[in-house]
Coordinates of C-alpha atoms in Angstrom, one line a residue:
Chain A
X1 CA -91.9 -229.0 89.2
X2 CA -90.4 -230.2 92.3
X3 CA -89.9 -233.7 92.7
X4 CA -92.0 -235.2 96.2
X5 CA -89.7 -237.2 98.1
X6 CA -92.4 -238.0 101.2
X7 CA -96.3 -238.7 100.7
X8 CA -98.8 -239.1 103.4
X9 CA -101.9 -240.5 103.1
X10 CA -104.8 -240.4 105.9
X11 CA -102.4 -240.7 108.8
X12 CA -104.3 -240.6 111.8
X13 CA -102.2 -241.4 115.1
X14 CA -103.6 -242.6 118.9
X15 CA -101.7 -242.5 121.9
X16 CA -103.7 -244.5 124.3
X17 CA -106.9 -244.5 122.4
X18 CA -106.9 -240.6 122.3
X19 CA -106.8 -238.8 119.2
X20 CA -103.4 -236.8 118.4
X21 CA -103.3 -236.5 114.6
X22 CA -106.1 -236.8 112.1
X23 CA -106.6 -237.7 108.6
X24 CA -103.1 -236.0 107.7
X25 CA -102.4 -236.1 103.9
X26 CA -99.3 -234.0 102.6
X27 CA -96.4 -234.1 100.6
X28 CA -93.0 -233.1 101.1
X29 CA -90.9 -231.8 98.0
X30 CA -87.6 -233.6 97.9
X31 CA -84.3 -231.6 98.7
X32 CA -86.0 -229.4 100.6
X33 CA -86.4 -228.2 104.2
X34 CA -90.2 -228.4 105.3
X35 CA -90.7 -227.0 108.7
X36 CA -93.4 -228.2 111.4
X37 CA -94.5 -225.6 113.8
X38 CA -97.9 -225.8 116.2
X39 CA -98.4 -225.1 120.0
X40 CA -96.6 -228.2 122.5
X41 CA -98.5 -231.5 122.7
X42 CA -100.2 -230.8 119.2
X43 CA -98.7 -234.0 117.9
X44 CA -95.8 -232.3 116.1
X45 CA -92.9 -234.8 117.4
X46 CA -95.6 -238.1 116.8
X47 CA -96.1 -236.8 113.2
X48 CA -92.1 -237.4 112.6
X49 CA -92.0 -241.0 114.4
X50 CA -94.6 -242.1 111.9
X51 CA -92.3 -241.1 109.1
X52 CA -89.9 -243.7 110.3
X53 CA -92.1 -246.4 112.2
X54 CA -90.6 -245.4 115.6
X55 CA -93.7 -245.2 116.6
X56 CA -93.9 -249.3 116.8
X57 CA -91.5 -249.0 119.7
X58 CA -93.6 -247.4 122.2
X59 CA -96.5 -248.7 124.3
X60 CA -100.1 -247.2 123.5
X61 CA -99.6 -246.0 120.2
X62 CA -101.3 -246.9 117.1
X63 CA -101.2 -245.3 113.8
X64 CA -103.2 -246.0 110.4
X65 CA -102.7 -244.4 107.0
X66 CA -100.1 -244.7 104.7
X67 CA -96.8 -243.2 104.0
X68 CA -94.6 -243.1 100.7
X69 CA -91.3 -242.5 101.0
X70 CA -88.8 -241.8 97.9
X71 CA -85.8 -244.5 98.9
X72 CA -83.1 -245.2 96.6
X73 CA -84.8 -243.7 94.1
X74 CA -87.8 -245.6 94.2
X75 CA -91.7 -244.4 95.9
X76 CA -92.0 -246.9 98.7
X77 CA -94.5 -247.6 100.6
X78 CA -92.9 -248.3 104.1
X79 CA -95.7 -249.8 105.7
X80 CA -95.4 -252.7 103.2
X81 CA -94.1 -255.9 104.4
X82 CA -91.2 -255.8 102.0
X83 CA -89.7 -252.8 103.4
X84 CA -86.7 -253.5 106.2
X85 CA -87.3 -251.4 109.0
X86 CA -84.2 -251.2 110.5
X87 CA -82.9 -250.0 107.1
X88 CA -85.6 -247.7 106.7
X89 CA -84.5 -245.8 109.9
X90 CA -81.1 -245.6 108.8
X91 CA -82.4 -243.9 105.5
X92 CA -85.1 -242.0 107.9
X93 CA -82.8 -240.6 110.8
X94 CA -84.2 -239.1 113.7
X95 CA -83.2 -236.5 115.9
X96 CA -84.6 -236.0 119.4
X97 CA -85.8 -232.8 120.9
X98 CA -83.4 -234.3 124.4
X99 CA -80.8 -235.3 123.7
X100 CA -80.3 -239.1 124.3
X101 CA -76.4 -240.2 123.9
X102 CA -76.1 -243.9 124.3
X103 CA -74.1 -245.1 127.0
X104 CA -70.9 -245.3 125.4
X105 CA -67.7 -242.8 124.6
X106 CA -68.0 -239.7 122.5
X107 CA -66.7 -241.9 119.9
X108 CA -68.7 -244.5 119.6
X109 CA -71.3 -243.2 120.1
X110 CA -70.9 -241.6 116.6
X111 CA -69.7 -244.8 115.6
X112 CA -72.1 -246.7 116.9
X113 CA -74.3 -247.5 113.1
X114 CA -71.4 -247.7 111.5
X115 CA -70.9 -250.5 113.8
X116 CA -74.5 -251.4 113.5
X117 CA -73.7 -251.5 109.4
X118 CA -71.4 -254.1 110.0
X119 CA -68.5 -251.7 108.7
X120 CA -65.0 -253.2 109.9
X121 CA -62.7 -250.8 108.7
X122 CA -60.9 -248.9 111.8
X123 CA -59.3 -246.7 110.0
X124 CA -62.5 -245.4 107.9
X125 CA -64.7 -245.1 111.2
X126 CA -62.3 -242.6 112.4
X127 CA -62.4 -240.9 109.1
X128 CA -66.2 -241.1 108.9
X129 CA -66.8 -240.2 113.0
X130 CA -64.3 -237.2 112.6
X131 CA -65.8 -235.7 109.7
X132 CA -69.7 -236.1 111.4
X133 CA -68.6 -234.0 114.2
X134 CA -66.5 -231.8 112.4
X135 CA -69.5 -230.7 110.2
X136 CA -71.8 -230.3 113.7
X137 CA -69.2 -227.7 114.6
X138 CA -68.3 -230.5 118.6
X139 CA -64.9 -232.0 116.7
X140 CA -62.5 -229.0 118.8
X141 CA -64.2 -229.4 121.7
X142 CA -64.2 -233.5 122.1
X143 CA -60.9 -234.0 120.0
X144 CA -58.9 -234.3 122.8
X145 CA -61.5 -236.4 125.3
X146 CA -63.1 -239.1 122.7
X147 CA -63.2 -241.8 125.0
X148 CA -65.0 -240.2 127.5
X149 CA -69.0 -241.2 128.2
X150 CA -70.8 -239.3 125.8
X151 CA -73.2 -238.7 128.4
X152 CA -70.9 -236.2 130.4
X153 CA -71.4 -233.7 127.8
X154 CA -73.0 -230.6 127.9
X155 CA -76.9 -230.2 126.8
X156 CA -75.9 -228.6 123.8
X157 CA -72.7 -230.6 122.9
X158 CA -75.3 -233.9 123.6
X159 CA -77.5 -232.5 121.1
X160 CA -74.8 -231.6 118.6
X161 CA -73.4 -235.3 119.0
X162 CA -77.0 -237.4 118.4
X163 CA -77.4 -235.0 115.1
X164 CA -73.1 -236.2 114.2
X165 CA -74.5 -239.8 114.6
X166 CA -77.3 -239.3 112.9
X167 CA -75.0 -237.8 109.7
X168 CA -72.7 -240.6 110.1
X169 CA -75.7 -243.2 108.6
X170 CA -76.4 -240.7 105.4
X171 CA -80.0 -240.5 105.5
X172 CA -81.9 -239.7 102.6
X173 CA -84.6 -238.0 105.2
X174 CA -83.5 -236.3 108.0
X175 CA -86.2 -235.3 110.8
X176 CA -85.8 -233.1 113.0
X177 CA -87.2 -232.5 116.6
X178 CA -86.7 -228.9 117.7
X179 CA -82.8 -229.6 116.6
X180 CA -81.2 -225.8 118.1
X181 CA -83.3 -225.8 121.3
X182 CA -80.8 -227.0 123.4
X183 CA -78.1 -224.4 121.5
X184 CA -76.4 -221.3 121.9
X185 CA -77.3 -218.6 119.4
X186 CA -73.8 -219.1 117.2
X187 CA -73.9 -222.7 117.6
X188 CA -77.6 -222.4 116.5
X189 CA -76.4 -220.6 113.3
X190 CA -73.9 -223.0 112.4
X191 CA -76.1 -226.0 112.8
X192 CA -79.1 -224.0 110.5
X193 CA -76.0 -223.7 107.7
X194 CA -75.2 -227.0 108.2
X195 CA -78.9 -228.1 107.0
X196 CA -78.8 -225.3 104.4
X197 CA -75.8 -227.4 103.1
X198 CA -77.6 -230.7 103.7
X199 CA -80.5 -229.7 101.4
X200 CA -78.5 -231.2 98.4
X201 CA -78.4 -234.3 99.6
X202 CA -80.8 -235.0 101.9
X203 CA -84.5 -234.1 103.0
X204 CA -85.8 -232.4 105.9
X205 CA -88.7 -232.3 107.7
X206 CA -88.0 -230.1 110.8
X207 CA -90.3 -229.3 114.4
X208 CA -89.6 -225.8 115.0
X209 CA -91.2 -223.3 117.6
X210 CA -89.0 -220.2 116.6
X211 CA -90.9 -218.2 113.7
X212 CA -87.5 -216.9 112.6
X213 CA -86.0 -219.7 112.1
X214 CA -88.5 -221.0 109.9
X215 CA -88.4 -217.9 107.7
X216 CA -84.7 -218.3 107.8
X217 CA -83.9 -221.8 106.6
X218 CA -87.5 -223.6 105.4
X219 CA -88.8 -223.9 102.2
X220 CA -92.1 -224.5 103.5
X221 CA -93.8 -224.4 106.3
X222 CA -96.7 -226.1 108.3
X223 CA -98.8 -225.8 111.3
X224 CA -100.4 -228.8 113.1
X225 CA -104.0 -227.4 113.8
X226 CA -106.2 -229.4 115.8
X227 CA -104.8 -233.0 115.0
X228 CA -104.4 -231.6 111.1
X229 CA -101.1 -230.8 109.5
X230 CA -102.1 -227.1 107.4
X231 CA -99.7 -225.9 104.5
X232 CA -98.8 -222.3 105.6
Chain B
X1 CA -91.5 -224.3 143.5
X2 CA -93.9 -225.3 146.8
X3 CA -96.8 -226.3 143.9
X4 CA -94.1 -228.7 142.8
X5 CA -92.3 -230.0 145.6
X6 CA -95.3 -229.1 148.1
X7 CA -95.5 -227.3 151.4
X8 CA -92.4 -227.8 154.0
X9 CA -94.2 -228.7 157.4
X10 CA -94.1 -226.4 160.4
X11 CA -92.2 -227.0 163.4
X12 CA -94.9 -228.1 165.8
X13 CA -97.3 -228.9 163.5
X14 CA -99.4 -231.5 163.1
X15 CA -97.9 -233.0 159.7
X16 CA -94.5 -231.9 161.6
X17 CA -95.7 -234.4 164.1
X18 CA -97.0 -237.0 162.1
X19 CA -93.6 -237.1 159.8
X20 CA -90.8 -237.4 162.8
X21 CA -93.8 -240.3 164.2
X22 CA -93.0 -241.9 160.8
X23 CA -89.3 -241.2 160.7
X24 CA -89.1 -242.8 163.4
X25 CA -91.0 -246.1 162.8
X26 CA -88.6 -246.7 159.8
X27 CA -86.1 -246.3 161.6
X28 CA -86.6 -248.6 163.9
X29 CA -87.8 -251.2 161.4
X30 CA -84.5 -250.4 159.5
X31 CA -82.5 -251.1 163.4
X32 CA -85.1 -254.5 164.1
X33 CA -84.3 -255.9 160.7
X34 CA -80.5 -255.4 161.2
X35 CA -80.4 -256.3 164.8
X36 CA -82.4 -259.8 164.3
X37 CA -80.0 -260.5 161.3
X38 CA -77.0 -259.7 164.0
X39 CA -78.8 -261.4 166.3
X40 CA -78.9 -264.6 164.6
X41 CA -75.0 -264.7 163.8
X42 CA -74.4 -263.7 167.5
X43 CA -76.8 -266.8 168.1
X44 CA -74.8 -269.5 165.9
X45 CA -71.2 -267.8 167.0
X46 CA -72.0 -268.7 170.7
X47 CA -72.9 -272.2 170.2
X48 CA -70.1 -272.1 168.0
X49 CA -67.2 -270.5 169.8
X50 CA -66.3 -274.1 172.5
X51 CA -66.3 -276.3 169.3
X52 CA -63.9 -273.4 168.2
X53 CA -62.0 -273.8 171.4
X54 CA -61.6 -277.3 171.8
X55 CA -60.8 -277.7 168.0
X56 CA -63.8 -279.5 167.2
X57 CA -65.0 -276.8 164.6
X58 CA -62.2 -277.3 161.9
X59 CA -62.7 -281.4 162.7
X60 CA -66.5 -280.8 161.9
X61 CA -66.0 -278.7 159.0
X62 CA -63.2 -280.9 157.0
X63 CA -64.5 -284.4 158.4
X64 CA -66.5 -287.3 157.0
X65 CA -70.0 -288.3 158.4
X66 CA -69.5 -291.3 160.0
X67 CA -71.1 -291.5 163.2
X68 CA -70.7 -295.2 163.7
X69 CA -67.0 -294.2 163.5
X70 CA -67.2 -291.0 166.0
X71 CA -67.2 -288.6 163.4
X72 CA -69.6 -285.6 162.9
X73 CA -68.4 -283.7 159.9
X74 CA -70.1 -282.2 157.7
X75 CA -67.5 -281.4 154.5
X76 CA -69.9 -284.0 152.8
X77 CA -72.9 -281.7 153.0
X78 CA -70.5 -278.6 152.2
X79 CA -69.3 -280.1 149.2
X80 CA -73.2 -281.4 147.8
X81 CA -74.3 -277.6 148.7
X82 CA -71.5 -276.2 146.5
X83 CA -72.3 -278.5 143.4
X84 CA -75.7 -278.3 143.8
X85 CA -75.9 -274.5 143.9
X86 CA -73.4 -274.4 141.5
X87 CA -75.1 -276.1 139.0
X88 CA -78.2 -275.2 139.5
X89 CA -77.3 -271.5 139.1
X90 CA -75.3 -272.4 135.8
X91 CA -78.4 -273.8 134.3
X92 CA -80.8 -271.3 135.3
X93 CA -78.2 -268.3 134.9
X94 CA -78.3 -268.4 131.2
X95 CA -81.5 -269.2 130.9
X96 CA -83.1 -266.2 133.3
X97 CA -81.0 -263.7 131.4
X98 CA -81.9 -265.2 128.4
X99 CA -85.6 -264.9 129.1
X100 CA -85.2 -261.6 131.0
X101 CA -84.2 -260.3 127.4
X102 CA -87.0 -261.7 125.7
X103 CA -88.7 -260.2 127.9
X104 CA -87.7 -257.0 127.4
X105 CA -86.2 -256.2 124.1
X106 CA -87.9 -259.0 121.6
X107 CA -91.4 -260.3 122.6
X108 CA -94.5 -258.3 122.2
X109 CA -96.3 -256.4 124.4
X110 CA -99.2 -258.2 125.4
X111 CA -96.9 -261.3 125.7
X112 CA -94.3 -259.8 127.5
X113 CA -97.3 -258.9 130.0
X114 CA -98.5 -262.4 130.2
X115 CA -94.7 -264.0 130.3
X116 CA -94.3 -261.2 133.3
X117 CA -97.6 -262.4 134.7
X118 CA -96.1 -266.4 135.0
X119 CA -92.7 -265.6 136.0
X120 CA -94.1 -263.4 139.4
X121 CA -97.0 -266.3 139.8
X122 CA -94.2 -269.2 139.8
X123 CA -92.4 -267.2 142.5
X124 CA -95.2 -267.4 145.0
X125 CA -95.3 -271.2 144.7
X126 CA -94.4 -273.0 147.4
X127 CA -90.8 -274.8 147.0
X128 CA -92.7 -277.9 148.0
X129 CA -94.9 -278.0 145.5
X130 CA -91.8 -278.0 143.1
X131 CA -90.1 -281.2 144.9
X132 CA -94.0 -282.6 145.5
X133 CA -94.2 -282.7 141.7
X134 CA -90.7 -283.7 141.0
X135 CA -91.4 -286.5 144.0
X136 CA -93.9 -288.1 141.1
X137 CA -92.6 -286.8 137.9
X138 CA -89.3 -286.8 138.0
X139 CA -87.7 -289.1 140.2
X140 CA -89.2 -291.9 138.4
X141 CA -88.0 -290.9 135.1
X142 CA -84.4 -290.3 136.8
X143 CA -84.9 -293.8 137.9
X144 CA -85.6 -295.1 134.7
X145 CA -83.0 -293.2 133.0
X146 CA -80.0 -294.2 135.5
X147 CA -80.9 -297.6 135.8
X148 CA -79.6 -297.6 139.6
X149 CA -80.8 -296.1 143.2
X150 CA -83.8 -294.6 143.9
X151 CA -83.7 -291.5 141.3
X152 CA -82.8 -289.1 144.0
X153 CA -79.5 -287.7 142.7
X154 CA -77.6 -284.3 142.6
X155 CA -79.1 -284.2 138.5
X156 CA -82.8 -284.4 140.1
X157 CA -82.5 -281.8 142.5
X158 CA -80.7 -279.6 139.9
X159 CA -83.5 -279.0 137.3
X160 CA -85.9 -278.4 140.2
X161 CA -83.8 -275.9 141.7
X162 CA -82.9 -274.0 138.4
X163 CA -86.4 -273.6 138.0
X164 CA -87.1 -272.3 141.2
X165 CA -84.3 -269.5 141.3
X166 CA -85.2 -268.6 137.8
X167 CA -87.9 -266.4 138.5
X168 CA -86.4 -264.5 141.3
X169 CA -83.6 -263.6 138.8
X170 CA -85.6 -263.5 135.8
X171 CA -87.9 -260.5 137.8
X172 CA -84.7 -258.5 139.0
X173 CA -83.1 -258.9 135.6
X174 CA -86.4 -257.1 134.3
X175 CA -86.3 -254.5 136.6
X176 CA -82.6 -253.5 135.9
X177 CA -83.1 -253.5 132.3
X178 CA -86.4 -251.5 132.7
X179 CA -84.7 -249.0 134.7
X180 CA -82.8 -248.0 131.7
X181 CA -84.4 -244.7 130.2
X182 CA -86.7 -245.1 127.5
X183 CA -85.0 -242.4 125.6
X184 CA -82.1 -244.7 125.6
X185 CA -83.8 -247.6 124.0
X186 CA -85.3 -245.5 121.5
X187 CA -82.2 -243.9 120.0
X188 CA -80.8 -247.5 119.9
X189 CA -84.4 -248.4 118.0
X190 CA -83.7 -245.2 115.9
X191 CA -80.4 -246.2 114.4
X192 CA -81.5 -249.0 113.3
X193 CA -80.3 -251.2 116.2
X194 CA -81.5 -255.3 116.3
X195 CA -82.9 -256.6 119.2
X196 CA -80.0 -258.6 119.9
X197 CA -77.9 -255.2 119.1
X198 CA -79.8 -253.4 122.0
X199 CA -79.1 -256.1 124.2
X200 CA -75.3 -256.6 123.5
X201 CA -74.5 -252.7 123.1
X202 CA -77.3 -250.4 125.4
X203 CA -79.0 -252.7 127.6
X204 CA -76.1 -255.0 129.0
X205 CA -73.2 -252.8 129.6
X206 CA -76.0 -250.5 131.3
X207 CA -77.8 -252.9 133.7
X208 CA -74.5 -255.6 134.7
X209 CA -74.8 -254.3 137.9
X210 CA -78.2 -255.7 137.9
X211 CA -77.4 -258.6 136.2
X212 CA -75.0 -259.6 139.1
X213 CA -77.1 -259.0 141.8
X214 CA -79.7 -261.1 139.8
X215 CA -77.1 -263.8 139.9
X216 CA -76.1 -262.9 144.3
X217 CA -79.7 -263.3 144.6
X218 CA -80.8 -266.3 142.8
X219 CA -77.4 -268.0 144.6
X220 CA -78.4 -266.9 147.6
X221 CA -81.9 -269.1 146.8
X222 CA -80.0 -271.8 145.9
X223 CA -77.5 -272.5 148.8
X224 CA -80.6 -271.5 151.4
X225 CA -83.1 -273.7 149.7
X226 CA -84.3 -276.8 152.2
X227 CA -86.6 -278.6 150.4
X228 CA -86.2 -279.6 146.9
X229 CA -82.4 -281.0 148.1
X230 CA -84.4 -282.6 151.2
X231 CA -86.7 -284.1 148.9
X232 CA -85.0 -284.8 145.7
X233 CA -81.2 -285.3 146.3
X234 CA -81.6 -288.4 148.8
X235 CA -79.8 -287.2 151.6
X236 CA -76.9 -289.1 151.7
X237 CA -74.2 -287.8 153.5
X238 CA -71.0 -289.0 151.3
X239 CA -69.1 -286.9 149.0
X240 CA -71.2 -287.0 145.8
X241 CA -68.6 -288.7 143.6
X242 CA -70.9 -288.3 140.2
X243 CA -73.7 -286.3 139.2
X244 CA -76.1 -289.2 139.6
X245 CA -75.1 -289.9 143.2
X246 CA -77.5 -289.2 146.4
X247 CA -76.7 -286.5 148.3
X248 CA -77.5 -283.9 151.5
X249 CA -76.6 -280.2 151.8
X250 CA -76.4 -278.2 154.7
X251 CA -79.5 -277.2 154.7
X252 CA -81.4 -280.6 154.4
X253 CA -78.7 -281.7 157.1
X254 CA -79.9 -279.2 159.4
X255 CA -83.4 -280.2 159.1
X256 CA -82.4 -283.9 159.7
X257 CA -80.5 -283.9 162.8
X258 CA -82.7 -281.3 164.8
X259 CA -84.5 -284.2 166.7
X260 CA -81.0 -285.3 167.9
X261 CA -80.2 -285.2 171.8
X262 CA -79.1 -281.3 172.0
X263 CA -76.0 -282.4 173.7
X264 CA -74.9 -284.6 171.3
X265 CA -72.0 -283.9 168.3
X266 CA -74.8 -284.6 165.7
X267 CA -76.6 -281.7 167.1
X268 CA -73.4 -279.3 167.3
X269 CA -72.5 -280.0 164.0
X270 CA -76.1 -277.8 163.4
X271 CA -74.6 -275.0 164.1
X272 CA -71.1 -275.3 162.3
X273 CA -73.3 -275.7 159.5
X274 CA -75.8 -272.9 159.8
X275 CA -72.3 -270.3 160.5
X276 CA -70.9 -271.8 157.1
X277 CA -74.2 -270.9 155.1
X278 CA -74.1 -267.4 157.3
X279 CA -70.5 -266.6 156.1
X280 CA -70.5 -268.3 153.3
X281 CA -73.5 -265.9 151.6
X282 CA -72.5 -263.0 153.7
X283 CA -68.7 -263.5 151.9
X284 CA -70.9 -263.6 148.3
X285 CA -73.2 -260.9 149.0
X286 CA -69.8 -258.4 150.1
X287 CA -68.3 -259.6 146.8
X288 CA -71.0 -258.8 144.3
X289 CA -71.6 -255.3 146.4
X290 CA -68.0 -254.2 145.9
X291 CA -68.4 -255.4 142.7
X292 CA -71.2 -253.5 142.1
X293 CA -70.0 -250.4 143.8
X294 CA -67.5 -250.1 142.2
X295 CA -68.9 -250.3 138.6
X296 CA -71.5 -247.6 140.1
X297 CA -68.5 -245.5 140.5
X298 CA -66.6 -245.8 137.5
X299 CA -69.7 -244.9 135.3
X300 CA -70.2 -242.0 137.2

């Protein structure tokens, strides 16, 4: 039986008073890639920023229900009071459908939660920052220009370089937002193997529009149907 | 593309018509605006240029006041300007940014609205209500505390004046940092990033520019303002020695000899004072816009 790494219970999410996801209970098996589809402005992307609080960062929204997370081994609920938030989105990484370097170099902006971590070491940055973006397939293209503003990259290299960040923390969930939009079709490829290898470590929960895709790489797949979340 | 970016007039037609009338009010608002600020330095330059010739400008600008003694100069008020808008800005500096961040990256919504809310009312009060209040609040306490004078002292007028140019710089501080994109924020907020993280690491090294023409700004209050050093600093026109000593800036100095005969060196030294505050802010104002300029360009 497969183990459930993330539980919802009742979530129900408002942006500005108005109804965008409903009563949502579901389960996500752990070590698996779960894939989100449903039509643009169903409330796809806000169903992943409640799976990591984000949510509590922007202006009109409010969210009730209850989520359970599997973190360090342990079911947590991370709406309690005991749960550190900043923590939890380093164990719940996000990546956003734009792309959204921060204004820094190439390098640190992989760097950037090591930093965050409080990790000193030069020498193991490096290590760590070279590996993330040799695994996102950017490392040949950026070698040779790591100090320059992360920003000047292309929309695809951007893309490729928030999902290296993201790796660089080690989530134990990693969500997804329409990750190969922004991609070429090889680039796309590589990046799906990438999370086909990530599987043993980590947990995905994944927006996707492309049908293929989904029968590709997810283990299951879900359809957000008039504010519901429906097991496909 | 014409649904998004709507329909380009026609030449001869009315909107055509109605968009060059516009076009053409702006631009001479933009031409009034920089012809009246000319004007004014053309103003104080004439008046200026026979103390120039007959060497009387330099002898105003580095000389004592002493009238009883002949001598009209006003490096007393230049020096109590500097210190006072020096200090003034070093107190409310920290303090603006400190609340600017606040502001933006720590408290609450609904409290950042209602902190937002008092910052833009205190900027519509009247400077004289400041130095009114101070008049009866502080001074006496000054008084008390220094045990000498009358309680008007550079350290009365300095509080006062940090608190008027801190919401002037508190507001364009805001701005700046809330023209950083949202989606910048957020992936600082999705990697775990502490308020004070944001701060240090996305918000800072995005908005300095901001930041220092938050600062240009809020000096530019403080060297221009007339009436908390008129009514607080107790216009004496000696070299402050000490913090706690009476003094008058330029500005109060202007105000104060106005009724003087127009012919008379107390009048002329008006305008060697009113060109020092003109070049003076126009020398910081150039400073802060290369400044800015060029950090503009190196980011790009």
């Amino acid at each position: 039986m497969k183990k459930t790494k993330i539980r919802t219970r009742n979530i129900c999410f408002q942006y500005h008073k108005k109804q965008i996801l409903k009563n949502i209970s579901v389960e996500f098996p752990k070590g698996e890639i779960s894939a989100i589809a449903g039509p643009s402005g169903s409330g796809k992307s806000s169903f992943l920023i409640v799976l990591n609080r984000l949510w509590e960062e922007i202006d009109g929204v409010n969210v009730t229900g209850k989520v359970e997370i599997e973190l360090n081994g342990q079911m947590q609920d991370i709406y309690s009071g005991r749960i550190d938030i900043r923590q939890l989105r380093r164990k719940v990484s996000i990546v956003f459908q734009q792309p959204n370097p921060l204004p820094m170099s190439i390098f640190k902006n992989v760097a950037f939660p090591l930093n965050l971590a409080g990790l000193k070491d030069r020498e193991r940055i490096s290590r760590e920052v070279e590996s993330a973006l040799k695994k996102v397939h950017l490392w040949d293209e950026v070698k040779d220009r790591l100090k320059e503003d992360g920003r000047l990259l292309s929309g695809g290299q951007q893309q490729r370089l928030c999902l290296a960040r993201t790796l660089v923390m080690r989530p134990e969930v990693l969500l997804l937002d329409e990750p190969t939009a922004s991609l070429d079709a090889r680039t796309a490829e590589a990046i799906e193997q990438l999370l086909i290898q990530l599987k043993s470590r980590c947990t995905i929960v994944m927006v996707t529009h492309y049908q293929d895709q989904i029968q590709r790489i997810a283990d299951s797949h879900f359809e957000v149907v008039n504010g519901n979340l429906i097991n496909r | 593309m014409a649904e998004i970016f709507g329909k380009t007039p026609v030449p001869g037609s009315g909107e055509m018509g109605k968009r060059t009338l516009l076009e053409h009010l702006f631009t001479i608002a933009a031409l009034v605006s920089a012809v009246l600020t000319g004007a004014v330095f053309v103003f104080l330059a004439v008046f200026a240029i026979p103390l120039i010739k007959n060497g009387l400008f330099f002898q105003l600008l580095f000389s004592n006041w002493l009238p009883q003694q002949h001598l009209y100069g006003i490096y007393p008020m230049l020096a109590a300007s500097t210190m006072l808008a020096s200090l003034s800005l070093a107190l409310s500096f920290p303090v603006s940014l400190f609340t600017s961040f606040f502001i933006t990256a720590v408290a609450p919504r609904q409290l950042r609205m209602v902190l937002l809310y008092i910052v833009r009312f205190m900027t519509g009060i009247p400077t004289v209500v400041y130095s009114f209040a101070a008049l009866f609040l502080l001074v006496p306490l000054m008084r008390a505390i220094l045990g000498r004078g009358s309680g008007m002292s550079i350290l009365t007028a300095v509080p006062v004046l940090s608190l008027l140019i801190a919401p002037t710089m508190i507001i364009f501080f805001v701005n700046s940092f809330q023209r950083i994109p949202s989606s910048t924020i957020l992936a600082a907020d999705s990697l775990g990033a502490t308020p004070v993280q944001k701060v240090l690491y996305v918000i800072v090294p995005q908005a300095w520019p901001g930041i220092l023409n938050g600062l240009l700004l809020g000096l530019g209050r403080a060297i221009g303002d007339t009436m908390v050093s008129l009514m607080l600093a107790g216009n004496s026109p000696t070299v402050p020695q000490s913090l706690a000593d009476s003094a008058r800036t330029l500005t109060a100095h202007i105000g104060l000899v106005l009724a003087f005969d127009f012919d008379s060196m107390e009048f002329k030294s008006v305008f060697v004072s009113g060109l020092v505050l003109y070049v003076s802010t126009a020398i910081i104002m150039s400073i802060f816009r290369i400044t800015s300029t060029i950090s503009t360009g190196r980011r790009k």
